[in-house]
mmCIF file of C-alpha atoms in Angstrom:
data_model
loop_
_atom_site.group_PDB
_atom_site.id
_atom_site.type_symbol
_atom_site.label_atom_id
_atom_site.label_comp_id
_atom_site.label_asym_id
_atom_site.label_seq_id
_atom_site.Cartn_x
_atom_site.Cartn_y
_atom_site.Cartn_z
ATOM 1 C CA LEU R 228 -10.535 11.602 -1.693
ATOM 2 C CA THR R 229 -12.284 13.628 -4.405
ATOM 3 C CA ARG R 230 -14.805 14.868 -1.837
ATOM 4 C CA LEU R 231 -12.008 15.597 0.603
ATOM 5 C CA LEU R 232 -10.079 17.680 -1.925
ATOM 6 C CA ALA R 233 -13.232 19.611 -2.766
ATOM 7 C CA SER R 234 -14.035 20.216 0.907
ATOM 8 C CA LEU R 235 -10.664 21.761 1.680
ATOM 9 C CA CYS R 236 -11.447 25.377 0.912
ATOM 10 C CA TRP R 237 -8.336 26.514 -0.859
ATOM 11 C CA PRO R 238 -8.326 29.723 -2.863
ATOM 12 C CA PRO R 239 -7.963 29.417 -6.641
ATOM 13 C CA ASN R 240 -4.454 28.550 -7.690
ATOM 14 C CA PRO R 241 -2.523 31.804 -8.175
ATOM 15 C CA PRO R 242 0.005 32.118 -10.990
ATOM 16 C CA LEU R 243 3.259 30.640 -9.754
ATOM 17 C CA PRO R 244 6.210 33.020 -9.655
ATOM 18 C CA SER R 245 9.283 31.797 -11.478
ATOM 19 C CA PRO R 246 12.265 33.824 -10.321
ATOM 20 C CA GLN R 247 14.742 31.010 -9.647
ATOM 21 C CA PRO R 248 14.513 27.254 -10.264
ATOM 22 C CA ASN R 249 13.597 25.396 -7.078
ATOM 23 C CA TRP R 250 15.775 22.720 -5.498
ATOM 24 C CA PHE R 251 14.153 19.886 -7.463
ATOM 25 C CA GLU R 252 14.451 21.614 -10.831
ATOM 26 C CA ARG R 253 18.148 22.262 -10.210
ATOM 27 C CA PHE R 254 18.684 18.683 -9.078
ATOM 28 C CA ARG R 255 16.797 17.155 -12.020
ATOM 29 C CA SER R 256 18.632 19.215 -14.628
ATOM 30 C CA SER R 257 22.088 18.510 -13.194
ATOM 31 C CA SER R 258 21.848 14.859 -12.090
ATOM 32 C CA PRO R 259 22.971 12.037 -14.417
ATOM 33 C CA ASP R 260 20.513 9.274 -15.311
ATOM 34 C CA HIS R 261 21.901 6.786 -12.799
ATOM 35 C CA ASP R 262 22.477 9.175 -9.907
ATOM 36 C CA PRO R 263 21.787 7.171 -6.688
ATOM 37 C CA LYS R 264 20.535 10.340 -5.013
ATOM 38 C CA TRP R 265 17.244 9.879 -6.870
ATOM 39 C CA THR R 266 16.576 6.773 -4.822
ATOM 40 C CA ASP R 267 17.757 8.513 -1.656
ATOM 41 C CA PHE R 268 15.372 11.418 -2.194
ATOM 42 C CA PHE R 269 12.356 9.764 -3.861
ATOM 43 C CA ASN R 270 12.723 5.967 -3.504
ATOM 44 C CA LEU R 271 12.759 5.772 -7.305
ATOM 45 C CA SER R 272 15.512 5.962 -9.890
ATOM 46 C CA LYS R 273 15.402 8.823 -12.378
ATOM 47 C CA SER R 274 14.130 6.549 -15.171
ATOM 48 C CA ASN R 275 11.374 5.055 -13.018
ATOM 49 C CA PHE R 276 10.386 8.502 -11.738
ATOM 50 C CA THR R 277 9.907 9.491 -15.384
ATOM 51 C CA HIS R 278 7.958 6.277 -16.010
ATOM 52 C CA LEU R 279 5.616 7.006 -13.096
ATOM 53 C CA LEU R 280 5.217 10.607 -14.227
ATOM 54 C CA ARG R 281 3.901 9.405 -17.602
ATOM 55 C CA PHE R 282 1.050 7.603 -15.826
ATOM 56 C CA LEU R 283 0.083 10.561 -13.669
ATOM 57 C CA ALA R 284 0.911 13.686 -15.697
ATOM 58 C CA PRO R 285 -2.394 13.992 -17.629
ATOM 59 C CA PHE R 286 -4.399 14.028 -14.400
ATOM 60 C CA LEU R 287 -1.979 16.337 -12.602
ATOM 61 C CA HIS R 288 -1.935 18.799 -15.511
ATOM 62 C CA SER R 289 -5.677 19.357 -15.195
ATOM 63 C CA ALA R 290 -5.852 19.194 -11.387
ATOM 64 C CA LEU R 291 -2.881 21.391 -10.495
ATOM 65 C CA HIS R 292 -2.249 23.778 -13.392
ATOM 66 C CA PRO R 293 -0.035 25.819 -13.431
ATOM 67 C CA LEU R 294 2.061 23.702 -11.029
ATOM 68 C CA PRO R 295 4.281 21.381 -13.136
ATOM 69 C CA PRO R 296 3.356 17.686 -12.652
ATOM 70 C CA ASP R 297 6.986 16.690 -12.065
ATOM 71 C CA VAL R 298 7.273 19.130 -9.148
ATOM 72 C CA ALA R 299 3.993 17.865 -7.663
ATOM 73 C CA LEU R 300 5.117 14.238 -7.942
ATOM 74 C CA ALA R 301 8.610 14.922 -6.604
ATOM 75 C CA SER R 302 7.302 16.856 -3.599
ATOM 76 C CA THR R 303 4.840 14.053 -2.803
ATOM 77 C CA LEU R 304 7.416 11.269 -3.074
ATOM 78 C CA PHE R 305 9.866 13.273 -0.981
ATOM 79 C CA ARG R 306 7.229 13.844 1.695
ATOM 80 C CA LEU R 307 6.237 10.162 1.769
ATOM 81 C CA SER R 308 9.863 9.021 1.837
ATOM 82 C CA HIS R 309 11.062 11.321 4.615
ATOM 83 C CA ALA R 310 7.871 12.116 6.577
ATOM 84 C CA ALA R 311 8.537 15.764 5.758
ATOM 85 C CA SER R 312 6.147 18.442 6.971
ATOM 86 C CA PHE R 313 4.307 20.700 4.548
ATOM 87 C CA ALA R 314 6.419 23.591 5.841
ATOM 88 C CA SER R 315 9.588 21.688 4.911
ATOM 89 C CA ILE R 316 8.177 20.786 1.479
ATOM 90 C CA SER R 317 7.224 24.414 0.896
ATOM 91 C CA ARG R 318 10.778 25.578 1.533
ATOM 92 C CA ARG R 319 12.474 22.845 -0.483
ATOM 93 C CA PHE R 320 10.196 23.069 -3.530
ATOM 94 C CA SER R 321 9.478 26.824 -3.395
ATOM 95 C CA LEU R 322 5.739 26.316 -2.883
ATOM 96 C CA ASP R 323 3.323 28.038 -0.557
ATOM 97 C CA ALA R 324 1.809 25.713 2.072
ATOM 98 C CA PRO R 325 -1.703 25.452 0.503
ATOM 99 C CA THR R 326 -0.194 24.522 -2.880
ATOM 100 C CA ALA R 327 2.093 21.910 -1.287
ATOM 101 C CA CYS R 328 -0.895 20.413 0.529
ATOM 102 C CA ARG R 329 -3.107 20.387 -2.561
ATOM 103 C CA ALA R 330 -0.322 18.839 -4.648
ATOM 104 C CA PHE R 331 0.224 16.052 -2.111
ATOM 105 C CA TYR R 332 -3.398 14.951 -1.917
ATOM 106 C CA SER R 333 -3.899 15.363 -5.673
ATOM 107 C CA VAL R 334 -0.948 13.069 -6.383
ATOM 108 C CA CYS R 335 -2.308 10.506 -3.897
ATOM 109 C CA ARG R 336 -5.641 10.635 -5.701
ATOM 110 C CA ALA R 337 -3.927 10.296 -9.094
ATOM 111 C CA VAL R 338 -1.996 7.244 -7.869
ATOM 112 C CA ILE R 339 -5.174 5.555 -6.615
ATOM 113 C CA GLU R 340 -7.113 6.303 -9.803
ATOM 114 C CA ASN R 341 -4.342 5.433 -12.270
ATOM 115 C CA LEU R 342 -2.347 2.654 -10.598
ATOM 116 C CA GLY R 343 -5.185 0.576 -9.158
ATOM 117 C CA HIS R 344 -4.312 -2.213 -11.601
ATOM 118 C CA LEU R 345 -1.230 -2.885 -9.453
ATOM 119 C CA PHE R 346 -3.524 -4.576 -6.919
ATOM 120 C CA GLU R 347 -3.305 -7.787 -8.943
ATOM 121 C CA LEU R 348 -5.674 -10.133 -7.098
ATOM 122 C CA GLY R 349 -7.905 -10.524 -10.129
ATOM 123 C CA SER R 350 -5.385 -10.081 -12.924
ATOM 124 C CA ASP R 351 -2.191 -12.064 -12.299
ATOM 125 C CA MET R 352 -3.176 -15.063 -10.193
ATOM 126 C CA ASN R 353 -0.961 -17.535 -12.048
ATOM 127 C CA ARG R 354 2.124 -15.568 -10.986
ATOM 128 C CA VAL R 355 0.856 -15.335 -7.406
ATOM 129 C CA ILE R 356 0.168 -19.072 -7.160
ATOM 130 C CA ALA R 357 3.530 -19.966 -8.706
ATOM 131 C CA GLY R 358 5.319 -17.812 -6.133
ATOM 132 C CA PHE R 359 3.691 -19.562 -3.189
ATOM 133 C CA GLY R 360 4.425 -22.944 -4.749
ATOM 134 C CA TRP R 361 8.128 -22.308 -4.155
ATOM 135 C CA ILE R 362 7.534 -22.163 -0.391
ATOM 136 C CA SER R 363 5.423 -25.352 -0.245
ATOM 137 C CA LEU R 364 2.023 -23.626 -0.348
ATOM 138 C CA PRO R 365 0.444 -25.046 -3.528
ATOM 139 C CA ASN R 366 -2.528 -23.108 -4.958
ATOM 140 C CA CYS R 367 -2.218 -20.386 -2.300
ATOM 141 C CA CYS R 368 -3.558 -17.023 -3.483
ATOM 142 C CA GLY R 369 -2.268 -14.730 -0.751
ATOM 143 C CA VAL R 370 -1.600 -14.083 2.922
ATOM 144 C CA LEU R 371 -4.245 -12.126 4.828
ATOM 145 C CA GLY R 372 -3.813 -9.973 7.910
ATOM 146 C CA VAL R 373 -4.349 -6.634 9.598
ATOM 147 C CA GLU R 374 -1.820 -3.939 10.485
ATOM 148 C CA ASN R 375 -2.387 -1.023 12.855
ATOM 149 C CA PHE R 376 -1.242 2.513 12.030
ATOM 150 C CA ASP R 377 -0.868 4.969 14.907
ATOM 151 C CA ILE R 378 -3.062 8.079 14.985
ATOM 152 C CA GLU R 379 -3.708 10.838 17.491
ATOM 153 C CA SER R 380 -6.855 12.961 17.474
ATOM 154 C CA SER R 381 -8.189 15.666 19.756
ATOM 155 C CA ASN R 382 -11.290 13.598 20.556
ATOM 156 C CA SER R 383 -9.883 10.140 21.284
ATOM 157 C CA GLY R 384 -6.209 10.817 21.975
ATOM 158 C CA SER R 385 -3.744 8.142 20.870
ATOM 159 C CA SER R 386 -5.341 5.238 19.040
ATOM 160 C CA SER R 387 -4.886 3.371 15.785
ATOM 161 C CA LEU R 388 -6.346 2.787 12.360
ATOM 162 C CA SER R 389 -6.544 -0.781 11.024
ATOM 163 C CA VAL R 390 -5.691 -1.816 7.479
ATOM 164 C CA GLN R 391 -6.522 -5.247 6.076
ATOM 165 C CA ALA R 392 -4.135 -6.500 3.403
ATOM 166 C CA LEU R 393 -3.631 -9.523 1.200
ATOM 167 C CA VAL R 394 -0.033 -9.959 0.000
ATOM 168 C CA ASP R 395 1.787 -12.296 -2.364
ATOM 169 C CA SER R 396 5.082 -14.140 -1.934
ATOM 170 C CA GLU R 397 7.062 -11.129 -3.222
ATOM 171 C CA GLY R 398 5.529 -8.763 -0.680
ATOM 172 C CA ARG R 399 3.204 -7.032 -3.141
ATOM 173 C CA PHE R 400 -0.182 -5.912 -1.915
ATOM 174 C CA LEU R 401 -2.946 -7.743 -3.786
ATOM 175 C CA ASP R 402 -5.877 -6.159 -1.952
ATOM 176 C CA ILE R 403 -6.209 -3.375 0.624
ATOM 177 C CA SER R 404 -9.079 -2.292 2.856
ATOM 178 C CA ALA R 405 -8.123 0.767 4.916
ATOM 179 C CA GLY R 406 -9.772 3.041 7.446
ATOM 180 C CA TRP R 407 -11.127 0.620 10.051
ATOM 181 C CA PRO R 408 -11.123 1.616 13.738
ATOM 182 C CA GLY R 409 -8.211 0.087 15.603
ATOM 183 C CA ASN R 410 -10.521 -1.800 17.968
ATOM 184 C CA CYS R 411 -12.164 -3.746 15.117
ATOM 185 C CA ARG R 412 -11.234 -7.424 15.208
ATOM 186 C CA PRO R 413 -9.673 -8.920 12.073
ATOM 187 C CA HIS R 414 -12.558 -11.325 11.404
ATOM 188 C CA GLN R 415 -15.037 -8.432 11.667
ATOM 189 C CA ILE R 416 -13.079 -6.410 9.132
ATOM 190 C CA LEU R 417 -12.843 -9.382 6.775
ATOM 191 C CA LYS R 418 -16.580 -10.071 6.747
ATOM 192 C CA ARG R 419 -17.347 -6.416 5.993
ATOM 193 C CA SER R 420 -14.716 -6.017 3.276
ATOM 194 C CA LYS R 421 -15.006 -6.130 -0.506
ATOM 195 C CA LEU R 422 -12.533 -9.016 -0.468
ATOM 196 C CA PHE R 423 -14.983 -11.199 1.458
ATOM 197 C CA TYR R 424 -17.792 -10.203 -0.894
ATOM 198 C CA GLY R 425 -15.618 -11.029 -3.901
ATOM 199 C CA ILE R 426 -14.780 -14.477 -2.541
ATOM 200 C CA VAL R 427 -18.009 -15.599 -0.876
ATOM 201 C CA ASP R 428 -20.865 -13.692 -2.500
ATOM 202 C CA SER R 429 -19.900 -12.820 -6.058
ATOM 203 C CA LYS R 430 -17.412 -15.726 -6.452
ATOM 204 C CA GLN R 431 -15.164 -13.309 -8.331
ATOM 205 C CA HIS R 432 -12.002 -14.476 -6.556
ATOM 206 C CA LEU R 433 -10.493 -17.882 -5.679
ATOM 207 C CA ASN R 434 -12.585 -19.565 -8.348
ATOM 208 C CA GLY R 435 -9.750 -21.111 -10.342
ATOM 209 C CA PRO R 436 -8.875 -24.785 -10.817
ATOM 210 C CA GLY R 437 -7.751 -26.966 -7.934
ATOM 211 C CA PHE R 438 -4.215 -28.250 -7.505
ATOM 212 C CA GLU R 439 -4.047 -32.013 -8.075
ATOM 213 C CA LEU R 440 -2.314 -33.435 -5.011
ATOM 214 C CA ASN R 441 -2.788 -37.019 -6.099
ATOM 215 C CA LYS R 442 -5.282 -38.934 -8.210
ATOM 216 C CA SER R 443 -8.022 -38.670 -5.614
ATOM 217 C CA GLU R 444 -7.392 -35.295 -3.937
ATOM 218 C CA THR R 445 -7.234 -31.714 -5.141
ATOM 219 C CA ILE R 446 -6.507 -28.502 -3.240
ATOM 220 C CA PRO R 447 -8.855 -25.608 -4.081
ATOM 221 C CA GLN R 448 -7.567 -22.060 -4.185
ATOM 222 C CA TYR R 449 -7.213 -20.535 -0.707
ATOM 223 C CA ILE R 450 -5.575 -17.784 1.341
ATOM 224 C CA LEU R 451 -3.665 -17.962 4.628
ATOM 225 C CA GLY R 452 -4.719 -16.212 7.812
ATOM 226 C CA ASP R 453 -3.459 -16.163 11.384
ATOM 227 C CA CYS R 454 -5.221 -17.681 14.390
ATOM 228 C CA CYS R 455 -7.193 -14.435 14.886
ATOM 229 C CA TYR R 456 -9.381 -15.610 11.984
ATOM 230 C CA PRO R 457 -11.856 -18.488 11.975
ATOM 231 C CA LEU R 458 -11.108 -21.488 9.782
ATOM 232 C CA LEU R 459 -13.161 -21.052 6.590
ATOM 233 C CA ASP R 460 -13.469 -22.950 3.324
ATOM 234 C CA PHE R 461 -11.126 -20.476 1.642
ATOM 235 C CA LEU R 462 -9.064 -19.388 4.677
ATOM 236 C CA LEU R 463 -6.473 -21.706 6.227
ATOM 237 C CA THR R 464 -5.368 -20.972 9.788
ATOM 238 C CA PRO R 465 -2.679 -22.734 11.882
ATOM 239 C CA PHE R 466 -3.376 -25.693 14.136
ATOM 240 C CA CYS R 467 -3.846 -24.640 17.775
ATOM 241 C CA LYS R 468 -0.695 -25.141 19.829
ATOM 242 C CA ASN R 469 -2.682 -26.102 22.925
ATOM 243 C CA LYS R 470 -3.918 -29.281 21.254
ATOM 244 C CA GLY R 471 -0.769 -31.216 22.161
ATOM 245 C CA LEU R 472 0.915 -31.162 18.767
ATOM 246 C CA VAL R 473 3.895 -33.491 18.366
ATOM 247 C CA GLY R 474 7.125 -31.957 17.070
ATOM 248 C CA GLY R 475 7.437 -34.205 14.025
ATOM 249 C CA SER R 476 3.729 -34.355 13.206
ATOM 250 C CA SER R 477 2.210 -33.239 9.918
ATOM 251 C CA GLU R 478 0.277 -30.563 11.845
ATOM 252 C CA MET R 479 3.499 -29.052 13.175
ATOM 253 C CA GLY R 480 4.977 -29.252 9.696
ATOM 254 C CA PHE R 481 1.988 -27.347 8.338
ATOM 255 C CA ASN R 482 2.334 -24.729 11.080
ATOM 256 C CA ARG R 483 5.980 -24.155 10.166
ATOM 257 C CA VAL R 484 5.113 -23.557 6.520
ATOM 258 C CA HIS R 485 2.111 -21.460 7.547
ATOM 259 C CA LYS R 486 4.320 -19.250 9.735
ATOM 260 C CA LYS R 487 6.726 -18.765 6.836
ATOM 261 C CA GLY R 488 3.790 -17.547 4.769
ATOM 262 C CA MET R 489 2.520 -15.194 7.493
ATOM 263 C CA ASN R 490 5.990 -13.670 7.793
ATOM 264 C CA LEU R 491 5.521 -12.356 4.247
ATOM 265 C CA LEU R 492 2.686 -10.149 5.467
ATOM 266 C CA SER R 493 4.592 -8.622 8.378
ATOM 267 C CA ARG R 494 7.618 -8.080 6.127
ATOM 268 C CA ALA R 495 5.479 -6.302 3.506
ATOM 269 C CA PHE R 496 4.085 -3.869 6.073
ATOM 270 C CA ARG R 497 7.525 -3.391 7.606
ATOM 271 C CA ASN R 498 8.981 -2.525 4.189
ATOM 272 C CA LEU R 499 6.043 -0.229 3.430
ATOM 273 C CA LYS R 500 6.611 1.797 6.598
ATOM 274 C CA LYS R 501 10.367 1.827 6.077
ATOM 275 C CA ARG R 502 10.106 3.007 2.465
ATOM 276 C CA TRP R 503 7.293 5.523 2.981
ATOM 277 C CA LYS R 504 8.134 6.892 6.409
ATOM 278 C CA LEU R 505 5.123 9.210 6.464
ATOM 279 C CA VAL R 506 2.745 6.264 7.012
ATOM 280 C CA GLY R 507 5.117 4.711 9.539
ATOM 281 C CA LYS R 508 4.937 7.645 11.931
ATOM 282 C CA LYS R 509 2.009 8.654 14.144
ATOM 283 C CA TRP R 510 -0.564 10.602 12.117
ATOM 284 C CA ARG R 511 -1.548 13.586 14.279
ATOM 285 C CA GLU R 512 -4.721 15.568 13.704
ATOM 286 C CA GLU R 513 -2.991 18.829 14.614
ATOM 287 C CA GLU R 514 -0.581 18.321 11.696
ATOM 288 C CA GLU R 515 -2.513 16.248 9.158
ATOM 289 C CA CYS R 516 -5.999 15.686 7.758
ATOM 290 C CA MET R 517 -7.291 12.642 9.652
ATOM 291 C CA GLU R 518 -9.863 11.727 6.979
ATOM 292 C CA ALA R 519 -7.118 11.505 4.366
ATOM 293 C CA PHE R 520 -4.919 8.965 6.159
ATOM 294 C CA PRO R 521 -6.590 5.811 4.723
ATOM 295 C CA PHE R 522 -6.187 7.198 1.199
ATOM 296 C CA VAL R 523 -2.532 8.038 1.832
ATOM 297 C CA ILE R 524 -1.969 4.448 3.015
ATOM 298 C CA VAL R 525 -3.656 3.001 -0.089
ATOM 299 C CA ALA R 526 -1.597 5.280 -2.348
ATOM 300 C CA SER R 527 1.563 4.214 -0.494
ATOM 301 C CA CYS R 528 0.697 0.534 -1.025
ATOM 302 C CA LEU R 529 0.274 1.133 -4.765
ATOM 303 C CA LEU R 530 3.589 2.987 -4.920
ATOM 304 C CA HIS R 531 5.160 0.107 -2.957
ATOM 305 C CA ASN R 532 3.911 -2.265 -5.675
ATOM 306 C CA PHE R 533 5.183 0.064 -8.389
ATOM 307 C CA VAL R 534 8.661 0.043 -6.834
ATOM 308 C CA ILE R 535 8.676 -3.776 -6.710
ATOM 309 C CA LYS R 536 7.437 -3.989 -10.305
ATOM 310 C CA CYS R 537 10.316 -1.718 -11.324
ATOM 311 C CA SER R 538 12.709 -4.081 -9.478
ATOM 312 C CA GLU R 539 13.949 -1.375 -7.105
#
């Protein structure tokens, strides 16, 4: 994203005129602390907007001066929340189009660089495991899957971009790998991802203690995946339905619990696209920078986690 921002040949930032406060400045100065319109406009309460601004302001000060960091953040959250065009953002926030564009991608970069700790695969595994224990998945460390995001380019027409995600029982994203061609199969993406390297090669992940099932058996740490994945030492997939499974069998019981786990993944992506409507709509090359889309998705996933962490 740094290279992308540098490659977009914008002129130096001109001094910003300050005749009248823009819409956001008027709204911020007049709204009470618990005004529900904050959530309507930005998907964050006023207090949590301020909390997020504290994380990002130092970077935004240096990257976007003289544009105020709060205006840059507000315009970005508004655009993500409502799939607003840069022309619409320019009018609402009294910015010229190049400044609105630069602010948006700079905030996305700031989110990725400053909120990466919210991908908690390596930092909060006890919480993750405890959450899955409540749905009868002891020692589970996440649910793995791939979601397609619609794109349209002048070269290939309508197609999609694939994003691999690992989510926890609360719908937080634990790991994201974005930018894969839509025709890549899930198992191909997995084996080329940093997640696979961290589990299989470096042993950085899923290396915790086993869950003692009884005196003679323990369950090692694992993740769930759908039938599009192969069964691996660390990846549990459902039993095949064409093997004549009996309704009351332990295999069918496992499949029911497995399906409940997989539903967490689809719900997380559904909530992501509902909350940040910009990534839920088709990303068109004539309107957007195609190279930036994976970074926008990653930033949206981190903001999704931030919202959950703030209990919104």
